């Protein structure tokens, strides 16, 4: 019945259109009784009443055949009608013939282009507005800034920020919120925070943009601090805000904070949102609590491809390849087809479980070449790590070249290749690799490790002595080193990438960030409790061997997550089986 009514309504629109334009065809006869302005006004009213894109185009055709296309009022109404039906190309075509568009029409064109993802066009229109006799107003700036954010054009965004100040629009709520969003999406969270702090009033959009900006720019500690400010200001969290805090908790390994936020999700009814539940299970898995992650997954209703893939990935970086494959089969039985991310997760899971065993590296490479999609840098990185473990420098160089051609700014893969060269004492190759990094303006990322204690995140860098307990930490590590050597520990000096004396190499390895974090945890926690540490880089081979021995000495489980996977150390062995 509704469809019949819709057809009749559209036919009625068409008939009315036909009758009125037939009257307009009388041309000179009409003008005898009505002024030209009255005719134009009638056409404008007609254009506003049209409820179908097809009828709009028919009406536009009649306007052209009647020679009325030069009327600014009719052109403006036609443009707005095209915008109403999201026909941006047609709107742009008509707009260009309007001699002096109103500021409202400029703003509508800039806004429509930005909201349809045509960011370059939006900024071009904004530039033309600047060169016209009309000053840009507070309605143009938010969408020009949205376009800068969409293009990650920080330089242009800063220019528009200055222009908003020049045209006295800097204190407008919507302009300021757009500035916060633009700076965050362009990676300048410091400037975003400066704008936010100067705002006299703040809406939910600006709060959410700021917390999301911190999370997606890797500022995990700041994300949690800012979310606390939101709660203190009695600002209700949105889905985006919750996704941001769970991302931050996962990156930091802040399990106790993540558990608190999970409770907040249950209290506020967000547990029905599959995106939020996916973020919750991902957080638990990344904090090392796979049991709870699995419980969240099995309790979730309406699982989508993202949720299934997140569970597969979780099994993967815990080294449970069989469980990952089983989950993939369950997903397909449920009628959910895998995508590229799912295939990457399942292959990574298999590699972390020992797919790339010695003598099978070339087979693994050939398998990747036959995949329906190109292997990404993460998957190739797993193969590169296997080459390092098994000492296949020739294949490792080929894989590294392929990765660095597609992802030249990622310092982690340079480090793996450097480790392989160092193991062969090829210091000249390391020097060439450093020059290659310098030429591409790649800086080696500093190794940072995090450990949560009493709801606080403690951060350590290699050789870091800024922590209040540094003296106690270093003394404890020295005692551990003595006992490790009694158990047969021999430092693997090839993991020190500098051509210096062996004694200095050993000293540098002894104070890697993960060892400092582990020592802090051992000093401050109750004997017998597990130690959980998160590292921003791949754990080196020497630290991996050292931690296995530490578990024998302190009789504790140590859970370490690096960029590649989880390592559960206990009783002198690691869950990865040396596949990482």
Coordinates of C-alpha atoms in Angstrom, one line a residue:
X1 CA 0.0 0.0 0.0
X2 CA 2.8 2.4 0.9
X3 CA 4.5 1.8 -2.4
X4 CA 1.3 2.5 -4.3
X5 CA 0.9 5.7 -2.4
X6 CA 4.5 6.7 -3.2
X7 CA 4.0 6.1 -6.9
X8 CA 0.8 8.2 -6.9
X9 CA 2.5 11.0 -5.0
X10 CA 5.4 11.1 -7.4
X11 CA 3.0 11.0 -10.4
X12 CA 1.1 13.9 -8.8
X13 CA 4.4 15.9 -8.4
X14 CA 5.2 15.2 -12.1
X15 CA 1.7 16.2 -13.3
X16 CA 1.9 19.5 -11.3
X17 CA 5.3 20.1 -12.7
X18 CA 4.0 19.5 -16.2
X19 CA 1.0 21.8 -15.8
X20 CA 3.0 24.7 -14.4
X21 CA 5.8 24.5 -17.0
X22 CA 3.1 24.3 -19.7
X23 CA 1.8 27.5 -18.4
X24 CA 5.3 29.0 -18.4
X25 CA 5.6 28.0 -22.1
X26 CA 3.1 30.7 -22.9
X27 CA 6.1 33.0 -22.3
X28 CA 5.1 36.5 -23.5
X29 CA 1.4 35.9 -22.6
X30 CA 2.4 35.2 -19.0
X31 CA 4.5 38.3 -18.8
X32 CA 1.5 40.5 -19.9
X33 CA -0.2 39.6 -16.6
X34 CA 2.7 39.0 -14.3
X35 CA 6.1 40.7 -13.8
X36 CA 9.2 38.7 -14.6
X37 CA 10.0 38.6 -10.9
X38 CA 6.7 36.9 -10.2
X39 CA 7.4 34.2 -12.8
X40 CA 10.8 33.6 -11.3
X41 CA 9.3 33.5 -7.8
X42 CA 6.8 30.9 -9.0
X43 CA 9.5 28.7 -10.5
X44 CA 11.6 29.0 -7.3
X45 CA 8.6 27.8 -5.3
X46 CA 8.1 25.0 -7.7
X47 CA 11.7 23.9 -7.4
X48 CA 11.4 23.8 -3.6
X49 CA 8.3 21.6 -3.8
X50 CA 9.9 18.9 -6.0
X51 CA 10.3 15.6 -4.1
X52 CA 12.2 13.5 -6.7
X53 CA 15.6 13.8 -8.3
X54 CA 14.2 12.7 -11.6
X55 CA 11.6 15.4 -11.6
X56 CA 14.2 18.0 -10.5
X57 CA 16.3 17.2 -13.6
X58 CA 13.1 17.4 -15.8
X59 CA 12.3 20.7 -14.3
X60 CA 15.9 21.9 -14.8
X61 CA 15.6 20.9 -18.4
X62 CA 12.4 22.9 -18.8
X63 CA 14.1 26.0 -17.3
X64 CA 16.9 25.7 -19.8
X65 CA 14.5 25.3 -22.8
X66 CA 12.5 28.3 -21.6
X67 CA 15.6 30.5 -21.6
X68 CA 15.3 31.1 -17.8
X69 CA 18.7 29.7 -16.9
X70 CA 20.3 33.1 -16.5
X71 CA 18.2 34.1 -13.6
X72 CA 20.3 34.2 -10.4
X73 CA 17.4 33.4 -8.2
X74 CA 16.4 30.3 -10.3
X75 CA 20.0 29.2 -10.5
X76 CA 20.4 29.5 -6.7
X77 CA 17.2 27.5 -6.1
X78 CA 18.2 24.8 -8.6
X79 CA 21.6 24.5 -6.9
X80 CA 20.0 24.1 -3.5
X81 CA 17.6 21.5 -4.8
X82 CA 20.5 19.5 -6.2
X83 CA 22.2 19.8 -2.8
X84 CA 19.0 18.6 -1.1
X85 CA 19.1 15.4 -3.2
X86 CA 22.9 14.9 -2.7
X87 CA 23.6 15.5 -6.4
X88 CA 26.8 17.4 -5.8
X89 CA 28.2 17.3 -9.3
X90 CA 25.0 18.8 -10.7
X91 CA 25.0 21.4 -7.9
X92 CA 28.6 22.4 -8.7
X93 CA 27.8 22.7 -12.4
X94 CA 24.9 25.1 -11.8
X95 CA 26.7 27.0 -9.0
X96 CA 29.5 28.1 -11.3
X97 CA 27.1 30.1 -13.4
X98 CA 25.7 32.1 -10.5
X99 CA 27.2 35.7 -10.9
X100 CA 27.2 36.7 -7.2
X101 CA 26.3 33.8 -4.9
X102 CA 25.0 34.6 -1.5
X103 CA 27.0 33.8 1.6
X104 CA 24.4 31.2 2.5
X105 CA 24.9 29.5 -0.9
X106 CA 28.7 29.5 -0.5
X107 CA 28.3 27.9 2.9
X108 CA 25.9 25.2 1.6
X109 CA 28.3 24.3 -1.2
X110 CA 31.3 24.1 1.1
X111 CA 29.4 22.1 3.6
X112 CA 27.9 19.7 1.1
X113 CA 31.3 19.0 -0.5
X114 CA 32.9 18.3 2.9
X115 CA 30.1 16.0 4.1
X116 CA 30.2 14.0 0.9
X117 CA 34.0 13.5 1.3
X118 CA 34.9 15.9 -1.6
X119 CA 37.5 17.6 0.6
X120 CA 39.6 19.1 -2.2
X121 CA 36.5 20.7 -3.8
X122 CA 35.4 22.0 -0.4
X123 CA 38.7 23.7 0.1
X124 CA 38.7 25.1 -3.4
X125 CA 35.3 26.6 -2.8
X126 CA 36.5 28.0 0.5
X127 CA 39.5 29.6 -1.4
X128 CA 37.2 31.2 -3.9
X129 CA 35.0 32.5 -1.2
X130 CA 38.0 34.2 0.3
X131 CA 38.7 35.9 -3.0
X132 CA 35.1 37.1 -3.4
X133 CA 33.7 40.2 -1.9
X134 CA 32.1 38.1 0.9
X135 CA 34.0 37.3 4.1
X136 CA 33.9 33.7 5.3
X137 CA 31.6 33.3 8.3
X138 CA 31.4 30.9 11.2
X139 CA 29.4 28.5 9.1
X140 CA 32.2 28.0 6.5
X141 CA 35.1 27.4 8.9
X142 CA 33.9 24.1 10.5
X143 CA 33.5 22.4 7.1
X144 CA 36.8 23.8 5.7
X145 CA 38.5 22.5 8.8
X146 CA 36.7 19.1 8.4
X147 CA 38.2 19.0 4.8
X148 CA 41.7 19.6 6.2
X149 CA 41.1 16.8 8.7
X150 CA 39.9 14.5 6.0
X151 CA 43.1 15.2 3.9
X152 CA 45.4 15.3 7.0
X153 CA 46.5 18.7 5.7
X154 CA 47.9 20.2 8.9
X155 CA 49.5 23.2 7.2
X156 CA 46.3 24.2 5.5
X157 CA 44.4 23.7 8.7
X158 CA 46.7 26.0 10.6
X159 CA 46.2 28.7 7.9
X160 CA 42.4 28.4 8.3
X161 CA 42.8 28.6 12.0
X162 CA 44.6 31.9 11.6
X163 CA 41.9 33.1 9.2
X164 CA 39.1 32.2 11.7
X165 CA 40.9 34.4 14.2
X166 CA 41.2 37.2 11.6
X167 CA 37.5 37.1 10.9
X168 CA 36.5 37.0 14.6
X169 CA 35.2 33.4 14.5
X170 CA 37.7 31.9 16.9
X171 CA 35.4 31.8 19.9
X172 CA 32.6 30.1 18.2
X173 CA 31.7 26.7 19.7
X174 CA 31.4 24.9 16.4
X175 CA 34.6 26.4 14.9
X176 CA 36.5 25.5 18.1
X177 CA 35.2 21.9 18.0
X178 CA 36.2 21.6 14.4
X179 CA 39.7 22.9 15.2
X180 CA 40.1 20.3 18.0
X181 CA 39.0 17.6 15.6
X182 CA 41.3 18.8 12.7
X183 CA 44.4 19.0 14.9
X184 CA 43.7 15.6 16.4
X185 CA 43.2 13.9 13.0
X186 CA 46.3 15.7 11.6
X187 CA 48.4 14.3 14.5
X188 CA 48.9 17.5 16.4
X189 CA 47.3 16.7 19.7
X190 CA 49.2 19.4 21.6
X191 CA 47.6 22.1 19.5
X192 CA 44.2 20.4 19.8
X193 CA 44.5 20.5 23.6
X194 CA 45.5 24.2 23.5
X195 CA 42.4 25.0 21.6
X196 CA 40.3 22.8 23.9
X197 CA 41.7 24.4 27.1
X198 CA 40.9 27.9 25.7
X199 CA 37.2 27.0 24.9
X200 CA 34.8 29.0 27.1
X201 CA 32.1 26.3 26.5
X202 CA 32.6 22.7 25.3
X203 CA 30.2 20.3 23.7
X204 CA 30.2 16.5 23.6
X205 CA 31.8 16.7 20.1
X206 CA 34.9 18.5 21.3
X207 CA 35.3 16.2 24.4
X208 CA 35.0 13.1 22.2
X209 CA 37.3 14.5 19.5
X210 CA 40.0 15.1 22.1
X211 CA 39.8 11.7 23.8
X212 CA 39.7 10.0 20.4
X213 CA 42.6 12.1 19.2
X214 CA 44.8 11.1 22.1
X215 CA 44.0 7.4 21.6
X216 CA 44.6 7.3 17.9
X217 CA 47.9 9.2 18.1
X218 CA 49.4 6.7 20.5
X219 CA 49.0 8.9 23.6
X220 CA 47.5 6.1 25.7
X221 CA 48.3 7.5 29.2
X222 CA 46.9 10.9 28.2
X223 CA 43.7 9.2 26.8
X224 CA 43.0 7.7 30.2
X225 CA 43.8 10.9 32.0
X226 CA 41.5 12.9 29.7
X227 CA 38.7 10.4 30.0
X228 CA 38.9 10.9 33.8
X229 CA 38.5 14.6 33.2
X230 CA 35.3 13.9 31.2
X231 CA 33.9 11.8 34.0
X232 CA 34.8 14.5 36.6
X233 CA 33.0 17.1 34.3
X234 CA 29.9 14.8 34.3
X235 CA 30.2 14.4 30.5
X236 CA 28.5 11.1 29.4
X237 CA 30.8 8.9 27.4
X238 CA 29.8 8.1 23.8
X239 CA 30.6 5.0 21.8
X240 CA 33.7 6.7 20.3
X241 CA 34.9 7.7 23.8
X242 CA 34.6 4.1 25.1
X243 CA 36.3 2.7 22.0
X244 CA 39.2 5.1 22.7
X245 CA 39.7 4.2 26.3
X246 CA 39.6 0.4 25.6
X247 CA 42.2 1.0 22.8
X248 CA 44.4 2.9 25.3
X249 CA 44.0 0.2 28.0
X250 CA 45.0 -2.5 25.5
X251 CA 48.0 -0.6 24.4
X252 CA 49.2 0.0 27.9
X253 CA 48.2 -3.4 29.3
X254 CA 46.2 -1.5 31.9
X255 CA 44.0 -4.5 32.9
X256 CA 42.6 -3.2 36.2
X257 CA 41.5 0.1 34.5
X258 CA 40.0 -1.9 31.6
X259 CA 38.0 -3.9 34.0
X260 CA 36.6 -0.7 35.6
X261 CA 35.6 0.6 32.1
X262 CA 34.0 -2.8 31.4
X263 CA 31.9 -2.3 34.5
X264 CA 30.9 1.1 33.2
X265 CA 29.9 -0.4 29.9
X266 CA 27.5 -2.8 31.7
X267 CA 26.1 -0.1 33.9
X268 CA 25.3 2.2 30.9
X269 CA 23.9 -0.4 28.6
X270 CA 26.6 -0.3 26.0
X271 CA 27.0 -4.1 26.3
X272 CA 24.4 -4.3 23.5
X273 CA 26.7 -2.5 21.1
X274 CA 28.8 -5.1 19.2
X275 CA 31.5 -2.5 18.4
X276 CA 32.0 -1.7 22.1
X277 CA 32.0 -5.4 23.0
X278 CA 34.6 -6.1 20.4
X279 CA 36.8 -3.4 21.9
X280 CA 36.3 -4.9 25.3
X281 CA 37.4 -8.4 24.2
X282 CA 40.3 -6.9 22.3
X283 CA 41.4 -5.0 25.5
X284 CA 41.3 -8.2 27.6
X285 CA 43.2 -10.2 25.1
X286 CA 45.9 -7.5 24.7
X287 CA 46.2 -7.2 28.5
X288 CA 46.9 -11.0 28.6
X289 CA 43.5 -12.1 30.0
X290 CA 42.4 -14.4 27.1
X291 CA 40.0 -16.3 29.3
X292 CA 37.8 -13.2 29.9
X293 CA 38.2 -12.1 26.3
X294 CA 36.8 -15.5 25.2
X295 CA 33.9 -15.1 27.7
X296 CA 33.0 -11.7 26.3
X297 CA 33.1 -13.1 22.7
X298 CA 30.9 -16.1 23.4
X299 CA 28.4 -13.9 25.3
X300 CA 28.1 -11.3 22.4
X301 CA 25.1 -11.4 20.2
X302 CA 25.1 -10.4 16.5
X303 CA 28.8 -10.9 16.0
X304 CA 30.0 -9.2 12.9
X305 CA 33.2 -9.8 10.8
X306 CA 35.1 -7.3 13.0
X307 CA 34.2 -9.2 16.2
X308 CA 35.1 -12.6 14.7
X309 CA 38.4 -11.3 13.3
X310 CA 39.3 -9.8 16.7
X311 CA 38.9 -13.1 18.4
X312 CA 40.9 -14.9 15.7
X313 CA 43.7 -12.2 16.1
X314 CA 43.5 -12.6 19.9
X315 CA 44.2 -16.3 19.6
X316 CA 47.0 -15.5 17.2
X317 CA 49.1 -13.2 19.3
X318 CA 48.7 -15.6 22.2
X319 CA 50.2 -18.3 19.9
X320 CA 47.1 -20.5 19.8
X321 CA 47.0 -21.3 16.1
X322 CA 44.6 -24.3 16.4
X323 CA 42.0 -22.2 18.3
X324 CA 42.3 -19.5 15.7
X325 CA 41.6 -22.0 12.9
X326 CA 38.7 -23.5 14.8
X327 CA 37.2 -20.0 15.3
X328 CA 37.6 -19.3 11.6
X329 CA 35.6 -22.5 10.8
X330 CA 32.9 -21.5 13.3
X331 CA 32.7 -18.1 11.7
X332 CA 32.1 -19.5 8.2
X333 CA 29.6 -22.0 9.6
X334 CA 27.7 -19.0 11.0
X335 CA 27.5 -17.6 7.4
X336 CA 30.1 -14.8 8.0
X337 CA 32.7 -14.7 5.2
X338 CA 36.3 -13.8 6.0
X339 CA 37.9 -10.6 4.7
X340 CA 41.5 -9.6 4.1
X341 CA 42.0 -8.8 7.8
X342 CA 40.7 -12.2 8.8
X343 CA 43.1 -14.0 6.4
X344 CA 46.0 -12.0 7.8
X345 CA 45.1 -12.8 11.4
X346 CA 44.8 -16.5 10.7
X347 CA 48.2 -16.7 8.9
X348 CA 49.8 -14.6 11.6
X349 CA 48.3 -17.0 14.2
X350 CA 49.8 -20.0 12.3
X351 CA 53.2 -18.3 12.1
X352 CA 53.2 -17.6 15.8
X353 CA 52.4 -21.3 16.4
X354 CA 55.4 -22.6 14.5
X355 CA 54.2 -22.6 10.8
X356 CA 57.5 -21.3 9.7
X357 CA 59.7 -24.1 11.0
X358 CA 63.3 -24.5 9.9
X359 CA 63.5 -25.9 6.4
X360 CA 60.0 -24.5 5.5
X361 CA 60.7 -20.8 5.2
X362 CA 60.8 -20.8 1.4
X363 CA 57.6 -22.9 1.4
X364 CA 55.9 -20.3 3.6
X365 CA 57.1 -17.5 1.3
X366 CA 55.7 -19.3 -1.7
X367 CA 52.4 -19.8 0.1
X368 CA 52.2 -16.1 0.7
X369 CA 52.8 -15.4 -2.9
X370 CA 49.7 -17.5 -3.8
X371 CA 47.4 -15.8 -1.4
X372 CA 44.3 -14.0 -2.8
X373 CA 45.6 -10.7 -1.4
X374 CA 49.0 -9.3 -1.0
X375 CA 50.6 -10.1 2.4
X376 CA 50.9 -7.0 4.5
X377 CA 53.9 -5.8 6.5
X378 CA 52.8 -7.5 9.7
X379 CA 52.6 -10.9 8.0
X380 CA 55.9 -10.4 6.2
X381 CA 57.4 -9.3 9.5
X382 CA 56.5 -12.7 11.0
X383 CA 58.4 -14.3 8.2
X384 CA 61.3 -12.0 8.7
X385 CA 61.4 -12.8 12.4
X386 CA 61.5 -16.5 11.5
X387 CA 64.4 -15.8 9.2
X388 CA 66.2 -14.2 12.1
X389 CA 65.5 -17.2 14.4
X390 CA 66.8 -19.7 11.9
X391 CA 69.7 -17.6 10.7
X392 CA 68.5 -17.4 7.0
X393 CA 70.1 -14.0 6.2
X394 CA 69.7 -14.3 2.4
X395 CA 65.9 -14.8 2.5
X396 CA 65.7 -12.3 5.4
X397 CA 67.3 -9.6 3.2
X398 CA 64.8 -10.2 0.4
X399 CA 61.8 -10.1 2.8
X400 CA 63.2 -7.0 4.5
X401 CA 63.6 -5.2 1.2
X402 CA 60.0 -6.0 0.3
X403 CA 58.7 -4.7 3.6
X404 CA 60.8 -1.5 3.6
X405 CA 59.7 -0.7 0.1
X406 CA 56.1 -0.7 1.1
X407 CA 56.6 0.6 4.7
X408 CA 59.8 2.6 4.7
X409 CA 59.2 4.5 7.9
X410 CA 58.8 1.6 10.2
X411 CA 62.0 1.4 12.3
X412 CA 61.2 -2.1 13.8
X413 CA 62.0 -4.0 10.6
X414 CA 65.4 -2.2 10.3
X415 CA 66.2 -3.4 13.8
X416 CA 65.4 -7.0 13.0
X417 CA 67.6 -6.9 9.9
X418 CA 70.3 -5.1 12.0
X419 CA 70.1 -8.0 14.5
X420 CA 70.7 -10.5 11.7
X421 CA 73.7 -8.5 10.5
X422 CA 75.1 -8.1 14.0
X423 CA 74.8 -11.9 14.6
X424 CA 77.3 -12.2 11.7
X425 CA 79.4 -9.3 12.9
X426 CA 78.6 -7.5 9.6
X427 CA 79.1 -4.0 11.1
X428 CA 79.5 -2.4 7.6
X429 CA 76.1 -3.7 6.6
X430 CA 74.6 -2.2 9.8
X431 CA 76.3 1.2 9.0
X432 CA 74.8 1.1 5.5
X433 CA 71.4 0.3 6.9
X434 CA 71.7 3.3 9.3
X435 CA 72.5 5.5 6.3
X436 CA 69.4 4.1 4.6
X437 CA 67.3 5.0 7.6
X438 CA 68.8 8.5 7.7
X439 CA 68.2 9.1 4.1
X440 CA 64.5 8.2 4.6
X441 CA 64.4 10.2 7.8
X442 CA 63.6 7.2 9.9
X443 CA 64.4 7.3 13.5
X444 CA 64.8 4.2 15.6
X445 CA 61.9 4.2 18.0
X446 CA 63.0 4.1 21.6
X447 CA 62.1 0.9 23.5
X448 CA 59.5 1.6 26.1
X449 CA 57.9 -0.9 28.5
X450 CA 54.8 -0.3 30.7
X451 CA 53.7 -2.0 33.9
X452 CA 50.5 -1.3 35.9
X453 CA 50.7 -1.1 39.6
X454 CA 48.0 0.1 42.0
X455 CA 46.0 1.6 39.0
X456 CA 49.0 3.6 37.9
X457 CA 51.0 3.1 34.7
X458 CA 54.8 3.0 35.2
X459 CA 56.9 3.6 32.1
X460 CA 60.6 2.6 31.6
X461 CA 63.0 3.3 28.7
X462 CA 66.3 1.5 28.0
X463 CA 68.9 2.6 30.6
X464 CA 66.2 4.8 32.3
X465 CA 67.1 6.2 35.7
X466 CA 64.2 8.7 36.1
X467 CA 62.0 6.4 38.1
X468 CA 62.0 7.1 41.9
X469 CA 62.9 3.5 42.6
X470 CA 65.8 3.4 40.0
X471 CA 68.5 2.7 42.5
X472 CA 66.6 -0.3 44.0
X473 CA 65.7 -1.5 40.5
X474 CA 69.3 -1.5 39.2
X475 CA 70.6 -3.1 42.3
X476 CA 68.0 -5.9 42.0
X477 CA 68.9 -6.5 38.3
X478 CA 72.6 -6.8 39.2
X479 CA 71.8 -9.4 41.8
X480 CA 69.6 -11.3 39.3
X481 CA 72.4 -11.2 36.7
X482 CA 74.8 -12.9 39.1
X483 CA 72.3 -15.7 39.7
X484 CA 71.5 -16.0 36.0
X485 CA 75.1 -16.5 35.2
X486 CA 75.3 -19.2 37.8
X487 CA 72.5 -21.0 35.8
X488 CA 74.6 -20.7 32.6
X489 CA 73.4 -17.4 31.2
X490 CA 75.7 -16.1 28.5
X491 CA 74.7 -12.7 27.0
X492 CA 73.9 -12.8 23.3
X493 CA 76.0 -9.8 22.4
X494 CA 74.8 -9.8 18.7
X495 CA 71.7 -8.1 20.0
X496 CA 73.7 -5.0 20.9
X497 CA 73.8 -3.1 17.6
X498 CA 77.0 -1.1 18.3
X499 CA 80.5 -2.1 17.4
X500 CA 81.9 -1.5 21.0
X501 CA 83.6 -3.5 23.6
X502 CA 81.9 -6.7 24.8
X503 CA 81.6 -5.4 28.4
X504 CA 79.7 -2.3 27.2
X505 CA 77.4 -4.5 25.0
X506 CA 76.6 -6.7 28.0
X507 CA 75.8 -3.6 30.1
X508 CA 73.5 -2.2 27.5
X509 CA 71.6 -5.5 27.2
X510 CA 71.2 -5.8 31.0
X511 CA 69.2 -2.6 31.2
X512 CA 66.7 -3.0 28.4
X513 CA 63.3 -1.5 29.2
X514 CA 61.4 -4.8 29.8
X515 CA 64.0 -5.9 32.4
X516 CA 63.6 -2.6 34.3
X517 CA 59.8 -3.0 34.3
X518 CA 60.1 -6.7 35.4
X519 CA 62.4 -5.7 38.2
X520 CA 60.0 -3.0 39.3
X521 CA 57.1 -5.5 39.4
X522 CA 59.1 -8.1 41.3
X523 CA 60.1 -5.6 43.9
X524 CA 56.6 -4.1 44.4
X525 CA 54.2 -7.1 44.1
X526 CA 53.3 -10.0 46.3
X527 CA 55.5 -13.1 45.8
X528 CA 53.7 -15.6 43.5
X529 CA 51.6 -13.1 41.6
X530 CA 52.2 -12.9 37.8
X531 CA 54.1 -9.9 36.3
X532 CA 52.5 -8.3 33.3
X533 CA 54.7 -6.0 31.1
X534 CA 53.8 -4.4 27.7
X535 CA 56.6 -3.3 25.3
X536 CA 56.3 -1.1 22.3
X537 CA 58.9 -3.0 20.3
X538 CA 59.8 -6.6 19.6
X539 CA 61.6 -8.3 22.5
X540 CA 65.2 -9.0 21.6
X541 CA 66.6 -12.6 21.7
X542 CA 68.9 -11.9 24.7
X543 CA 66.1 -10.5 26.9
X544 CA 63.9 -13.5 25.8
X545 CA 66.5 -16.0 27.1
X546 CA 67.2 -13.9 30.2
X547 CA 63.5 -13.8 31.2
X548 CA 63.2 -17.5 30.9
X549 CA 66.0 -17.8 33.5
X550 CA 64.5 -15.1 35.7
X551 CA 61.3 -17.2 36.1
X552 CA 63.4 -20.1 37.4
X553 CA 65.0 -17.8 40.0
X554 CA 61.9 -15.9 41.2
X555 CA 59.4 -18.7 40.8
X556 CA 56.9 -16.4 39.1
X557 CA 55.1 -16.3 35.8
X558 CA 56.1 -13.3 33.6
X559 CA 53.7 -12.2 30.8
X560 CA 55.3 -10.0 28.2
X561 CA 53.5 -8.5 25.2
X562 CA 55.7 -7.1 22.5
X563 CA 54.6 -5.7 19.1
X564 CA 54.3 -9.1 17.6
X565 CA 52.7 -11.4 20.2
X566 CA 52.4 -12.5 23.9
X567 CA 55.1 -14.4 25.7
X568 CA 54.1 -16.3 28.7
X569 CA 57.3 -17.2 30.6
X570 CA 57.1 -19.8 33.3
X571 CA 59.5 -22.4 34.8
X572 CA 62.2 -21.5 32.3
X573 CA 60.2 -21.8 29.1
X574 CA 58.2 -19.5 26.9
X575 CA 54.8 -20.2 25.4
X576 CA 56.0 -19.0 22.0
X577 CA 58.4 -21.9 21.6
X578 CA 60.9 -19.3 20.3
X579 CA 58.6 -18.4 17.3
X580 CA 58.2 -14.7 17.4

